[in-house]
């Protein structure tokens, strides 16, 4: 009996030792776990599965190049259902059950705002594509662990203002969908426009799912504007443009790229959309990183990569994170990795367009600057990207990029 | 794994409280309240505003939420007395949507569509310890609610309510005014919903108007219809079923990979609808039984 | 002045949609005696049905017919499988079951068509002008279609034997049964008709806006309000009240703003219920 107990105790002790020993004692360093938390269902569902898939694709790329700092990347995926309550439960599962070291790809502002306190408490990173301004600053981003891969709505608004100046418009009005994103766009425009000493002649905030937007249109048209600046989405843009055209209005439009897209043109026809200005953050379409992303996206989703700008962002999230892990070296924790993110993504340094390139350059002791598929990924002090904006004019049913605005 | 389960239990406990409020209202008065999420919303926002912009202690926010929700129930109750139950149901639906519209518009108070982030936790700290304490707190509130429920039912007040339910005219003939009692029950149910909303706000940490859509009211109705209407055990069982269903659909996709993930949202709402239909037809469990005089 | 006239016209057109769906609600409420919350999603079914028909033949008329037929079928199936089984139960049971049906319809549409918007591919035209006021030919066509539908409903109710029986059931179900009127034929026609009418409301809404699985549910509450304001059981009342609510919502917008204007329909409904429960044209049935 004594012998049995001793054997059991010894077995137990070695099992315990196995569990507690850092796996660096073995051949490989501990895997770096990524939580892919995306809007697979709910309002973000058009983008969510593509976003998740690109995280997996990028992780495969990194692992094929030997991992980051000797660590293999591992992904645990979950669905936010585009709803904060569900996202909190999913995040808790990822953090506490799967023990992830970073969460990537939350999409809606409500979700990111609900998840970021959990991420702060757990001392891990959050990379998201949400627009709400509150995500940049304390209390939400008090630890600086939040990174935004999408231009803030405010930035979009500022770009709109630059465009309005460039095109010589003098009498703008705004129409905003009543949610944080829509209002963020038009308020951003208003602030930038008024800072130049101009005035916005009328502003309207409209509710979703109305049978008609004539009254709203009437209000802005009464100010006799030359351009209407929109913070809107595809369904309401479709209705409003149609009603404007059919009421005989003769006015120009500046609309965010997610609303003024090929689907809008298909819905309304060439005549009603002629001359509409569609604005989107410049995906580095010419770059090699975009080409890699596009190839992966086409393979997985059978659609061009440009159809899901958020998937390009999640792809970049993995690559940027992996390069930061590589730069931080083995045994690095969240704070050390965090310190390297701007180092590998911001200017000053050799431009690299893939993980493998970056890894080689880092090994040679060089400073790198990863230029991503979604944008050049230059993060400001809040962790927000500062992309340029492509200005597209809808001409004869096609989106033609005429110039780029830098703000 | 336990931390995840604790999280689910906490959310379940919050919803049980909400269901208890509705069970109280429907079970004792037979009033069909399709605007229950409105009281939930009031409680959540009161707690959110007072603890963030108002910088008040959490307890103050929770109590304020309960009071405001209860107060909101009074005009609803007054209206209820004048209307047939199906008209009343429609009016309450309008009520909860109006609450949401007010929250959306009065941004100076509620931050409108941006929502209110950074709501402090009930108990500070990371890890299993504080989480268990939060669960204990919400669970304790539930137990208090159940005790209160039972005391009410067994009290003279409760007997009066049952008398009203059984024969309202007789009660009136005795010179008692049923209206007052019905309003009181409505208020109590709303108070529970307000408390539940406060807990919710402090747990999720962020509130926004689109978290308080009518679908939440119908989830709670589904819970009590499935569990058994008018009973405390019904509220508990039904809510467990509801949470199992909502969280379980997360894992369902692993079992049924041929269903596109995107369509899971549609399937979820379809299942809620089917449950409502099937339970109403085949297992009403006192759903429309003797609890209402008016048929 | 032109400003207000334009708002008035915009209100009337919005009111058409509300009025048609209120018509469906009031028919069911008057004869089957419960508020049918599946009306909204039947509207959506109609819109999708019309979309398919229009895409296949490029004819809006055919689309309208396919949509109306889809709605009628859905209405009938709802009756056959669900509401018929609940005939002896309280109207709240029927209401809850109708909500269940609404969700099921929405789920089926979501799975079949996806969640992104669809539009009727119709040529866009510039408006005519009468003085300072733009008048849109499409609006006139839609108004004409609605008037036709209303006329058809009236013809059925007042000029056909089945219509007479339906009105008898609406007036006094017990007496109707005693007189030997069989409920099932009345109900069948009722649900086919109500389904087709809500489908038409959905088609009009879909043409004016976009088609998506949620569109019907979002228009449901103003429709209920209109049915109540107009007086339950009065088809004329439903349509008039629908137009009224549409106009009130649009013309009050400069005063109350674009968010609160939605609450106006609830407010109007509440006031009517408390002050004059039978509505504008309803019989003295009482909301109590």
PDB file of C-alpha atoms in Angstrom, chain B residues 9 53 83 99 129 185 193 226:
ATOM      1  CA  UNK B   9     -25.267  31.850 -14.654  1.00  0.00           C
ATOM      2  CA  UNK B  53     -22.046  60.874 -15.198  1.00  0.00           C
ATOM      3  CA  UNK B  83     -58.701  48.732 -22.069  1.00  0.00           C
ATOM      4  CA  UNK B  99     -39.010  54.641 -24.021  1.00  0.00           C
ATOM      5  CA  UNK B 129     -13.637  35.291  -6.840  1.00  0.00           C
ATOM      6  CA  UNK B 185     -48.920  44.467  -8.821  1.00  0.00           C
ATOM      7  CA  UNK B 193     -37.589  44.531 -14.067  1.00  0.00           C
ATOM      8  CA  UNK B 226     -42.476  27.416 -21.877  1.00  0.00           C
TER       9      UNK B 226
END
